[in-house]
PDB file of C-alpha atoms and ligand atoms in Angstrom:
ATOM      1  CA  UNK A 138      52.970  65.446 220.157  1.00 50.00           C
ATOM      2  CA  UNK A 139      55.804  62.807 219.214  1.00 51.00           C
ATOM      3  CA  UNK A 140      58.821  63.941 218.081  1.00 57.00           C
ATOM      4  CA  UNK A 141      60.650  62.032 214.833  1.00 76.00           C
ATOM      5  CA  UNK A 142      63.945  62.632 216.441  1.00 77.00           C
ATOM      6  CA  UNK A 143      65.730  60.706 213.567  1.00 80.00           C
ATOM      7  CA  UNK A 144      64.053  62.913 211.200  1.00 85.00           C
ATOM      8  CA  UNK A 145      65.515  65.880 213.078  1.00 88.00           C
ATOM      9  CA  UNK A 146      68.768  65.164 213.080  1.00 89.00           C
ATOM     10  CA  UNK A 147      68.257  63.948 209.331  1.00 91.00           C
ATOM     11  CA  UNK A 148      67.685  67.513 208.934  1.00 93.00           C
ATOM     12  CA  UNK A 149      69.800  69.303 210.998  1.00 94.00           C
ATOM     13  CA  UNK A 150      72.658  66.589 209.515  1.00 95.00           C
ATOM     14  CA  UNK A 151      71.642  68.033 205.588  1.00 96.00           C
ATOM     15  CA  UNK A 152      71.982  71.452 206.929  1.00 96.00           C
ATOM     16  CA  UNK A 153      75.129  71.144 208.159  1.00 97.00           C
ATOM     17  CA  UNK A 154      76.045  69.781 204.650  1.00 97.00           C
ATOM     18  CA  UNK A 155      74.955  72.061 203.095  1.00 97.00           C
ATOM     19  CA  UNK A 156      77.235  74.628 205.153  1.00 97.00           C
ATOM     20  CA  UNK A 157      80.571  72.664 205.140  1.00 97.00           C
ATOM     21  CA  UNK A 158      80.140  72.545 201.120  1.00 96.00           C
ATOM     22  CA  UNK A 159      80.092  76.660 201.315  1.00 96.00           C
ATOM     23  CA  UNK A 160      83.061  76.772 203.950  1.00 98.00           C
ATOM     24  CA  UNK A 161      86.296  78.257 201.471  1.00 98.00           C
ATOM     25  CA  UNK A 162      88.971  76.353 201.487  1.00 98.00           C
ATOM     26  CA  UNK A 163      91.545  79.373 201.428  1.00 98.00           C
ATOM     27  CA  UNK A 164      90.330  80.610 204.868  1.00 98.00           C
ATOM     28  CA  UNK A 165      90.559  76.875 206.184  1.00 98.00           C
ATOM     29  CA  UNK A 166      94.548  77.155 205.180  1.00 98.00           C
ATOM     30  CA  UNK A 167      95.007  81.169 206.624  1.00 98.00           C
ATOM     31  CA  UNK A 168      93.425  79.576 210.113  1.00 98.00           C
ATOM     32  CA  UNK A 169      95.812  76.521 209.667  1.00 98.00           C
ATOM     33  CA  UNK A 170      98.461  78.477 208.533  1.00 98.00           C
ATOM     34  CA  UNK A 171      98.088  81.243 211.799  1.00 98.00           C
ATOM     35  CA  UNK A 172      98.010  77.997 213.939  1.00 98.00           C
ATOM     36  CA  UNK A 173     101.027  76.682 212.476  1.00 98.00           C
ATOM     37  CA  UNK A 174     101.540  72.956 212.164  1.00 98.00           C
ATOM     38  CA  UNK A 175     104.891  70.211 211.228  1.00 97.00           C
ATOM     39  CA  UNK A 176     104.724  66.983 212.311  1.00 94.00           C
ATOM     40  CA  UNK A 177     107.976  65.949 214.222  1.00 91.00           C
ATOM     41  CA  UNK A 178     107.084  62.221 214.624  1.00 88.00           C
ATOM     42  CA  UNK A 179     106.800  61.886 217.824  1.00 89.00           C
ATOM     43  CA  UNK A 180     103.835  59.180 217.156  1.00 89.00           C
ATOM     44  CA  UNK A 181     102.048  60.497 220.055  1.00 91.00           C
ATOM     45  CA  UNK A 182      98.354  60.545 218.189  1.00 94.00           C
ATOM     46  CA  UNK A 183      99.467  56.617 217.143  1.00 94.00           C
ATOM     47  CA  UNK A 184     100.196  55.547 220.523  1.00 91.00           C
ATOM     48  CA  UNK A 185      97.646  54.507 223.602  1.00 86.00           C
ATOM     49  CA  UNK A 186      99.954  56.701 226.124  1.00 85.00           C
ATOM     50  CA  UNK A 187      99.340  59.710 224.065  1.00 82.00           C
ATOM     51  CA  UNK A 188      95.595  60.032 224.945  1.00 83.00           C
ATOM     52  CA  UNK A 189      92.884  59.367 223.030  1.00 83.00           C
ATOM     53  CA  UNK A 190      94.379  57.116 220.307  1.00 88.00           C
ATOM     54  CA  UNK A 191      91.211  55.676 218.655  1.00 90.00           C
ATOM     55  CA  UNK A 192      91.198  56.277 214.707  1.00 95.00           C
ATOM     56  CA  UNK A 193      87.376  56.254 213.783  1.00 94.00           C
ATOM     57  CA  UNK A 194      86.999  55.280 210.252  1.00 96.00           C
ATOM     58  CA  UNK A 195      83.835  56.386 207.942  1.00 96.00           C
ATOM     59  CA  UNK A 196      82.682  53.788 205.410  1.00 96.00           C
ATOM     60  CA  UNK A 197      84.905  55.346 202.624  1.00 96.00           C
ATOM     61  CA  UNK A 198      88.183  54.687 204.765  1.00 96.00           C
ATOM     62  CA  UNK A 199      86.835  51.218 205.503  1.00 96.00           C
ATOM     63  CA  UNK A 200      86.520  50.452 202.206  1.00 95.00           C
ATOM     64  CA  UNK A 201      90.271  51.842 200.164  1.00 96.00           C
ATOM     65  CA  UNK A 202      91.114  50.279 203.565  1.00 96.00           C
ATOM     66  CA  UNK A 203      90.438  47.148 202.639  1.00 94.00           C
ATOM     67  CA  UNK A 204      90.796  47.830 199.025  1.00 94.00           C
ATOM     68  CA  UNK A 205      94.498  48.811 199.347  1.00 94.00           C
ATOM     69  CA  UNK A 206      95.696  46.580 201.928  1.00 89.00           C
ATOM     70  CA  UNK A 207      97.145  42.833 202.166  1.00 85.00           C
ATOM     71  CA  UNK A 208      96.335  42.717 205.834  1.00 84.00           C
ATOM     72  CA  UNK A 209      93.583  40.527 207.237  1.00 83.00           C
ATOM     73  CA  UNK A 210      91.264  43.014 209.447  1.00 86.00           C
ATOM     74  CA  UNK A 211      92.085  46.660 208.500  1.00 93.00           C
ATOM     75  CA  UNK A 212      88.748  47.451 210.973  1.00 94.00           C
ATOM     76  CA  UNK A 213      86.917  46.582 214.021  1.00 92.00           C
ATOM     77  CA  UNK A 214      83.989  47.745 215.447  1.00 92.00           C
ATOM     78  CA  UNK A 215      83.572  50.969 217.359  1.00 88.00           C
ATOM     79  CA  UNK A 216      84.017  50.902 221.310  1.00 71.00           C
ATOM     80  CA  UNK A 217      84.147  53.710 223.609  1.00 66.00           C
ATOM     81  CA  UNK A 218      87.727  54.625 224.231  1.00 58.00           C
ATOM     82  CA  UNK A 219      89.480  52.914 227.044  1.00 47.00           C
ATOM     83  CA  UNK A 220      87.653  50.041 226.768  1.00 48.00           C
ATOM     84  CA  UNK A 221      88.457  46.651 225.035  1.00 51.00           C
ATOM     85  CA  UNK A 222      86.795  43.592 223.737  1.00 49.00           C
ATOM     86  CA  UNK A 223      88.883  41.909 226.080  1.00 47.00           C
ATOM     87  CA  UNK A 224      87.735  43.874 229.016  1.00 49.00           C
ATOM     88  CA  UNK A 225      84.784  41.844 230.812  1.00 48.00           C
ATOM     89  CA  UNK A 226      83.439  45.290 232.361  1.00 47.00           C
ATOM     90  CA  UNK A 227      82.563  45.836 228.553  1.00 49.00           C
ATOM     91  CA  UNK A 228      80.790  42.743 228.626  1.00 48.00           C
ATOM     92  CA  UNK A 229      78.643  43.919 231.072  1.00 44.00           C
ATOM     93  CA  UNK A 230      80.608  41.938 233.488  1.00 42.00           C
ATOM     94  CA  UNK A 231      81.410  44.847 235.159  1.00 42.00           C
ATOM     95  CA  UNK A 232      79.825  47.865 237.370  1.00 44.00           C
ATOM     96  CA  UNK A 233      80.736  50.533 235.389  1.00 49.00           C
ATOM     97  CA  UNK A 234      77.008  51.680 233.290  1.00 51.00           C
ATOM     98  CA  UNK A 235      79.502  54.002 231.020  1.00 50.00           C
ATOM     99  CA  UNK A 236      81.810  51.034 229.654  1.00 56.00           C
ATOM    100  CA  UNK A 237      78.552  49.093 229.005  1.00 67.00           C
ATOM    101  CA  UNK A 238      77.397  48.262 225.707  1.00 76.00           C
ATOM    102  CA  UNK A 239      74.177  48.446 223.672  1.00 83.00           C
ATOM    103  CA  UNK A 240      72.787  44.372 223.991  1.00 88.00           C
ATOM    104  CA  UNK A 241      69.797  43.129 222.067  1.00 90.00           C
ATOM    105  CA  UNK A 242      67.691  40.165 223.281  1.00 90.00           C
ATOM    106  CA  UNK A 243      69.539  37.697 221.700  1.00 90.00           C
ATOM    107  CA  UNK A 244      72.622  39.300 223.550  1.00 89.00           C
ATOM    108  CA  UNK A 245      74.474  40.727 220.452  1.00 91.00           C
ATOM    109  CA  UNK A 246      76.080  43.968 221.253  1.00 88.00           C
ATOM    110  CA  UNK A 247      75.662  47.022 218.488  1.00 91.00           C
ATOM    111  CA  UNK A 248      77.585  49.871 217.541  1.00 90.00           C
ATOM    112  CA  UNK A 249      78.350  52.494 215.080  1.00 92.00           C
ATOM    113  CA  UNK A 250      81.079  52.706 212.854  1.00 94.00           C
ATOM    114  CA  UNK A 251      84.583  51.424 212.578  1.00 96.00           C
ATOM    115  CA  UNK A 252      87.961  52.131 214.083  1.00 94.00           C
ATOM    116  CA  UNK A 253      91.469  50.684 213.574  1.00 95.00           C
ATOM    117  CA  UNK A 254      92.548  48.149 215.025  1.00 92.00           C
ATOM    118  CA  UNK A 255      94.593  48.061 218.398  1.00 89.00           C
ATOM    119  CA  UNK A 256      97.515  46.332 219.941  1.00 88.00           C
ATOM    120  CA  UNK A 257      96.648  44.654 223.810  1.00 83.00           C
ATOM    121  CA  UNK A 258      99.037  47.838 225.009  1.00 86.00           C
ATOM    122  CA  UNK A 259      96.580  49.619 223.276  1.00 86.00           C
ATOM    123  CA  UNK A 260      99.131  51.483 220.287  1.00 91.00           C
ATOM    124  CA  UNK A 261      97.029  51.434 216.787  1.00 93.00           C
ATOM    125  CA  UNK A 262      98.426  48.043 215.295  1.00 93.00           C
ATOM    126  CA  UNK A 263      99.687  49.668 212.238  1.00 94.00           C
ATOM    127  CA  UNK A 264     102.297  51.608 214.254  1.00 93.00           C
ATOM    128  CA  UNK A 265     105.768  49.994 213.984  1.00 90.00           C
ATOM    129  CA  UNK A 266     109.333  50.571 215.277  1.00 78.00           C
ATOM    130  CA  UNK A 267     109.470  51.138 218.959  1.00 68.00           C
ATOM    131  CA  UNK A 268     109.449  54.378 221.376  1.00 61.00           C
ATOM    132  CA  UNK A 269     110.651  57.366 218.928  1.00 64.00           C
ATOM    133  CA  UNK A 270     111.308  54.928 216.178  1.00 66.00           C
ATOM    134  CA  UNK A 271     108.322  54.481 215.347  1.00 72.00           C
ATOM    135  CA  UNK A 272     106.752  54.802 211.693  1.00 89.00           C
ATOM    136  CA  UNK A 273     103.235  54.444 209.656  1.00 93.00           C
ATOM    137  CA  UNK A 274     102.843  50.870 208.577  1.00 92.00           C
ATOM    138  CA  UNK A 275     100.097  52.066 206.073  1.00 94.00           C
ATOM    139  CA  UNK A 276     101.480  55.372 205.411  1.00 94.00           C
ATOM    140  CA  UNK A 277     100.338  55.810 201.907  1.00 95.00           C
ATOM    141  CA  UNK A 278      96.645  54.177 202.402  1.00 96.00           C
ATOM    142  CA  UNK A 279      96.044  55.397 206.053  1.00 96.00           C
ATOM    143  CA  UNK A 280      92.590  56.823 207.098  1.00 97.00           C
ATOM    144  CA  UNK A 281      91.793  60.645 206.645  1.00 97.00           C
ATOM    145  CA  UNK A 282      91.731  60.835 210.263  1.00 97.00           C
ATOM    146  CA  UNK A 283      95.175  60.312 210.359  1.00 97.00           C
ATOM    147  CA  UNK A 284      96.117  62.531 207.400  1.00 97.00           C
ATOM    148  CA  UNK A 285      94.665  65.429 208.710  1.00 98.00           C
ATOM    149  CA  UNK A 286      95.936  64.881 212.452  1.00 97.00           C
ATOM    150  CA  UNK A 287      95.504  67.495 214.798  1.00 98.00           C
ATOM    151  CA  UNK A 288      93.238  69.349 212.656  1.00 98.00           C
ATOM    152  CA  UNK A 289      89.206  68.266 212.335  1.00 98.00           C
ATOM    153  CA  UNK A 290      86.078  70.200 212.198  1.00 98.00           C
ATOM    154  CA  UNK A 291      82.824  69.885 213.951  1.00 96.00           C
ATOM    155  CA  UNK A 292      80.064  72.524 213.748  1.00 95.00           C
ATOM    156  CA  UNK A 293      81.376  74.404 211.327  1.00 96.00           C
ATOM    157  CA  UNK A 294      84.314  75.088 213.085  1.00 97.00           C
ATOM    158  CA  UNK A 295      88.058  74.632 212.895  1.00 98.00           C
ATOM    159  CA  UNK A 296      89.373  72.462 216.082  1.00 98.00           C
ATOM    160  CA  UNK A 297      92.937  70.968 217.325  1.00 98.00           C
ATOM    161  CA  UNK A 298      93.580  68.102 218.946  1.00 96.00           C
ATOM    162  CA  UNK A 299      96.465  68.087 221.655  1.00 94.00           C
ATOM    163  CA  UNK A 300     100.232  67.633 219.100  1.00 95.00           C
ATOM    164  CA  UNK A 301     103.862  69.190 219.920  1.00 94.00           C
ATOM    165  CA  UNK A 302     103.801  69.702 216.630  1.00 97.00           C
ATOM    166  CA  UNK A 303     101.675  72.490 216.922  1.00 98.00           C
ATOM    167  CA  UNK A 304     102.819  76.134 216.113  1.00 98.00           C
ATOM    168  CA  UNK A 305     105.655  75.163 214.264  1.00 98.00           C
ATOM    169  CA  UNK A 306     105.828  76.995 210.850  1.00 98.00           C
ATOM    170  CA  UNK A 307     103.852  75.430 207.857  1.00 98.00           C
ATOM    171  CA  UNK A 308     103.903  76.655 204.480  1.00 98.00           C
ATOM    172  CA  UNK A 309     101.193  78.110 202.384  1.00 98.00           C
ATOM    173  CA  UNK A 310     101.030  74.829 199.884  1.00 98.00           C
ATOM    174  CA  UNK A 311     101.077  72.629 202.802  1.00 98.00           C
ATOM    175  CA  UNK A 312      98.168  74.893 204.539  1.00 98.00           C
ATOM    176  CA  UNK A 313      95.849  74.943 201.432  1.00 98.00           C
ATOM    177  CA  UNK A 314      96.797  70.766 201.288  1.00 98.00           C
ATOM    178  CA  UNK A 315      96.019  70.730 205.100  1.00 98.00           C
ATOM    179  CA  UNK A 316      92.656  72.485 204.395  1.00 98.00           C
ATOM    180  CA  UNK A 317      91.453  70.696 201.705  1.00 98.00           C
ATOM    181  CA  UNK A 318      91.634  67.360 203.521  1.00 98.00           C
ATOM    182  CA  UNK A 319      90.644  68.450 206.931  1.00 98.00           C
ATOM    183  CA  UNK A 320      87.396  69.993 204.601  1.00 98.00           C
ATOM    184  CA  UNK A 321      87.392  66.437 202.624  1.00 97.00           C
ATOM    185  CA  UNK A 322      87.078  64.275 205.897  1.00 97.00           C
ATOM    186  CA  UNK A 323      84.682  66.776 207.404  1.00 98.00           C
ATOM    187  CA  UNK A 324      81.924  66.675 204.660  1.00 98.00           C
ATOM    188  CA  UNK A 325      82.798  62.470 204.011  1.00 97.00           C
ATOM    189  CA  UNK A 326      82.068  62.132 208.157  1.00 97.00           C
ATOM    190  CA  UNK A 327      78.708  64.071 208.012  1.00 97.00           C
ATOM    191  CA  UNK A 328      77.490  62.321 204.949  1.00 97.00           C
ATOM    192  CA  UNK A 329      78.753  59.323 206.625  1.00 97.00           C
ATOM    193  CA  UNK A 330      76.318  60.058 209.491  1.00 95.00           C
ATOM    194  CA  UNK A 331      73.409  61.237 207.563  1.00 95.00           C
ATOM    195  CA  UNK A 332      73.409  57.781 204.727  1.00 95.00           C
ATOM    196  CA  UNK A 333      73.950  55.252 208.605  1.00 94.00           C
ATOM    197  CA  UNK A 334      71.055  57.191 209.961  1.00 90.00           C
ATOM    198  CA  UNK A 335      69.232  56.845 206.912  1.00 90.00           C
ATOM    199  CA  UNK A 336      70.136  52.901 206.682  1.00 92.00           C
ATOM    200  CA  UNK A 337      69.374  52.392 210.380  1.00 90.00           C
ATOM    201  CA  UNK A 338      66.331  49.927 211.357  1.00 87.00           C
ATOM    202  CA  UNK A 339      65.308  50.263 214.938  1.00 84.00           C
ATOM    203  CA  UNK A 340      66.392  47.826 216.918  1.00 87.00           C
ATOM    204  CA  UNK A 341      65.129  46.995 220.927  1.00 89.00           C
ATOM    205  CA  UNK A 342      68.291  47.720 223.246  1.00 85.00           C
ATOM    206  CA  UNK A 343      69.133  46.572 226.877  1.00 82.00           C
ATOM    207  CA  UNK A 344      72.200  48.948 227.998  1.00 71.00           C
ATOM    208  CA  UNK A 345      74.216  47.215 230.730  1.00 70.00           C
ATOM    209  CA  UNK A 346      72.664  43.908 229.625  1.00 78.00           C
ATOM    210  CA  UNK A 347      74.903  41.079 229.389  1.00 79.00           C
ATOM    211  CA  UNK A 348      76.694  40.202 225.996  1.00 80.00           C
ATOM    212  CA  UNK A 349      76.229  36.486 225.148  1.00 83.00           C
ATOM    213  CA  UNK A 350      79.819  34.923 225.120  1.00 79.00           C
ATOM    214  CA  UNK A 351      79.912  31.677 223.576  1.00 79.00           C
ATOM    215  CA  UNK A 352      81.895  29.401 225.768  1.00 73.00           C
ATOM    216  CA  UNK A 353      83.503  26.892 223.685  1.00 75.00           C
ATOM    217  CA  UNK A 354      85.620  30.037 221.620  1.00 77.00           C
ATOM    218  CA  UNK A 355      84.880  32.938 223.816  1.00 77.00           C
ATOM    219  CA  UNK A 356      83.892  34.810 220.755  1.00 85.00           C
ATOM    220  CA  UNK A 357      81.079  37.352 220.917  1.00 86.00           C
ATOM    221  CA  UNK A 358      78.547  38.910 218.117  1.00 90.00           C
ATOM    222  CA  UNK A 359      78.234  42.452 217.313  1.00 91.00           C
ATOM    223  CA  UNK A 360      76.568  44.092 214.609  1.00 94.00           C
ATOM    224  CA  UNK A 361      78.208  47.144 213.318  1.00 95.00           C
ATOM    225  CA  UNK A 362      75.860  49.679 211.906  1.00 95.00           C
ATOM    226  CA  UNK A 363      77.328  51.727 209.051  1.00 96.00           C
ATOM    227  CA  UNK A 364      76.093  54.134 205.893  1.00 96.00           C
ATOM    228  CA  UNK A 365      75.714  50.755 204.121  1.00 96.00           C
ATOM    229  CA  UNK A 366      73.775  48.770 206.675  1.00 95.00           C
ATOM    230  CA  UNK A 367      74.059  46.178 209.145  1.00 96.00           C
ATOM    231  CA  UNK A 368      76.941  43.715 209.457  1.00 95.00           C
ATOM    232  CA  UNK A 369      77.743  40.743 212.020  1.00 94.00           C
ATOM    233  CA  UNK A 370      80.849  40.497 213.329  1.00 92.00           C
ATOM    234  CA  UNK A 371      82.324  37.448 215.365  1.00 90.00           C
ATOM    235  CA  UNK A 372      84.622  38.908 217.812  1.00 83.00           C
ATOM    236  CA  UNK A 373      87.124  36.913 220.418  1.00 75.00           C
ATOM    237  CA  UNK A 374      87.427  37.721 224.051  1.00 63.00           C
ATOM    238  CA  UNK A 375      90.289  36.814 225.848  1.00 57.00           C
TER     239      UNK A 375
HETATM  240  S1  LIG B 650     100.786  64.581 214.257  1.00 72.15           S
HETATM  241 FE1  LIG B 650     101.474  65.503 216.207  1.00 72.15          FE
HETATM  242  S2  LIG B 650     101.166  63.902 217.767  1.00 72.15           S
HETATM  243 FE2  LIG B 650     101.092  62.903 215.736  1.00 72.15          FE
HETATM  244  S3  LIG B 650     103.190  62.182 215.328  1.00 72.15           S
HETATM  245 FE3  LIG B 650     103.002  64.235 214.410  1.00 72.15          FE
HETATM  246  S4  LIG B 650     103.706  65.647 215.983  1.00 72.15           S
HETATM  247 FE4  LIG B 650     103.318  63.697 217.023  1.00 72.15          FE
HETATM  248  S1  LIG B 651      97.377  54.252 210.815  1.00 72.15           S
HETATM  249 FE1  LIG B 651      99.442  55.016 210.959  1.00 72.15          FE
HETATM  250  S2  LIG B 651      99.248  57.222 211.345  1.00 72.15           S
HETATM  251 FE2  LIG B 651      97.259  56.268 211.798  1.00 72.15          FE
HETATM  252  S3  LIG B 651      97.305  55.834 214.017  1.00 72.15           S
HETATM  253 FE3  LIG B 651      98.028  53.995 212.950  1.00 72.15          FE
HETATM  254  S4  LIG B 651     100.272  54.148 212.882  1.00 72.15           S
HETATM  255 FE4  LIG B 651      99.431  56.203 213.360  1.00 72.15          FE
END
């Protein structure tokens, strides 16, 4: 018997829905609140030394992102973290299988989703100011992932990432606000999931196959796959 594994997870993805639209908001904010949570700027989620810096973005941040903002490339394709587009190991260059990406025949590399953009030091580019100084460049239009920082759900469940402003006291307004975004982003990123699964075609992939680079600009193609489709993206490789 084959198994329609996309029509598994289709379901299992709608279930899940379902669930997170049932989860109550007020015993979101008691958790938060019992955790306790103030942000004391320390910028350590914004910068590459902090750990895992990488903002993913759904379609809906991608969009007010570029909706809201003057700036020129608000997004770029998702890559495993740690890795670059100017790293030749994620090229395929390199002898690491992990850091290598999906290529098609025609040597385009594909991915799914968006993230913000990085500096080469590897600090989210809309970070500004310098060590301890820093502040939001985007403040009032920045992703959900960033609004709801340390606090995300997966499963069902309530989870933290790693923050020193953790345990500090938070209020009970500030929980329920807490709540209702870390609930907002939760239900956006599984719909998110469910409409790019829904909108993906299948597509013949050659992991650790080279990317095709072209020489005269160094720029390389990648097609992003996303809740509305398929788009090409020329990036450039140092
Ligand atoms: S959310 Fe946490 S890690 Fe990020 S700036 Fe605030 S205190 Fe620092
Ligand atoms: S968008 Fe702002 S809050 Fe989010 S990672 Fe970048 S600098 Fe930090």
């Amino acid at each position: 018997m084959v198994l329609d594994y996309r029509l598994i997870l289709t379901q299992q993805l709608e279930l899940m829905l379902k669930q997170a639209r049932d989860i109550s908001v007020e015993d979101l904010a008691s958790e938060i609140q019992r955790i306790g949570f103030a942000c004391t700027m320390c910028g350590g989620c914004c910068r590459r030394s902090g750990g895992d810096n990488c903002v993913f973005l759904t379609t809906v941040d991608v969009e007010y992102l570029e909706g809201n903002s003057q700036m020129d490339q608000v997004a770029i394709p998702m890559l495993a973290d740690g890795i670059n587009y100017s790293s030749r190991s994620y090229l395929g260059c390199g002898s690491d299988d992990a850091l290598s990406p999906d290529v098609d025949q025609e040597g385009n590399i594909h991915t799914f989703g968006w993230m913000l953009p990085r500096n080469s030091n590897g600090d989210c580019r809309f970070l500004q100011g310098s060590l301890n100084t820093g502040k939001c460049g985007i403040y009032e239009i920045r992703p959900m992932l960033c609004r709801t920082y340390p606090f995300y759900m997966d499963e069902g469940q309530l989870l933290i990432s790693e923050c020193e402003g953790l345990g500090c006291a938070i209020s009970w307004s500030d929980s329920l606000k807490m709540a209702s975004n870390v609930l907002h982003r939760y239900v956006e990123e599984l719909e998110d999931t469910l409409l790019t699964y829904k909108m993906f075609d299948d597509v013949e992939l050659y992991p650790g196959a080279p990317a095709s680079v072209e020489q005269e600009n160094g720029m390389v193609n990648v097609i992003v796959h996303d809740a509305r489709g398929a788009h090409r993206v020329s990036m450039r490789i140092e």
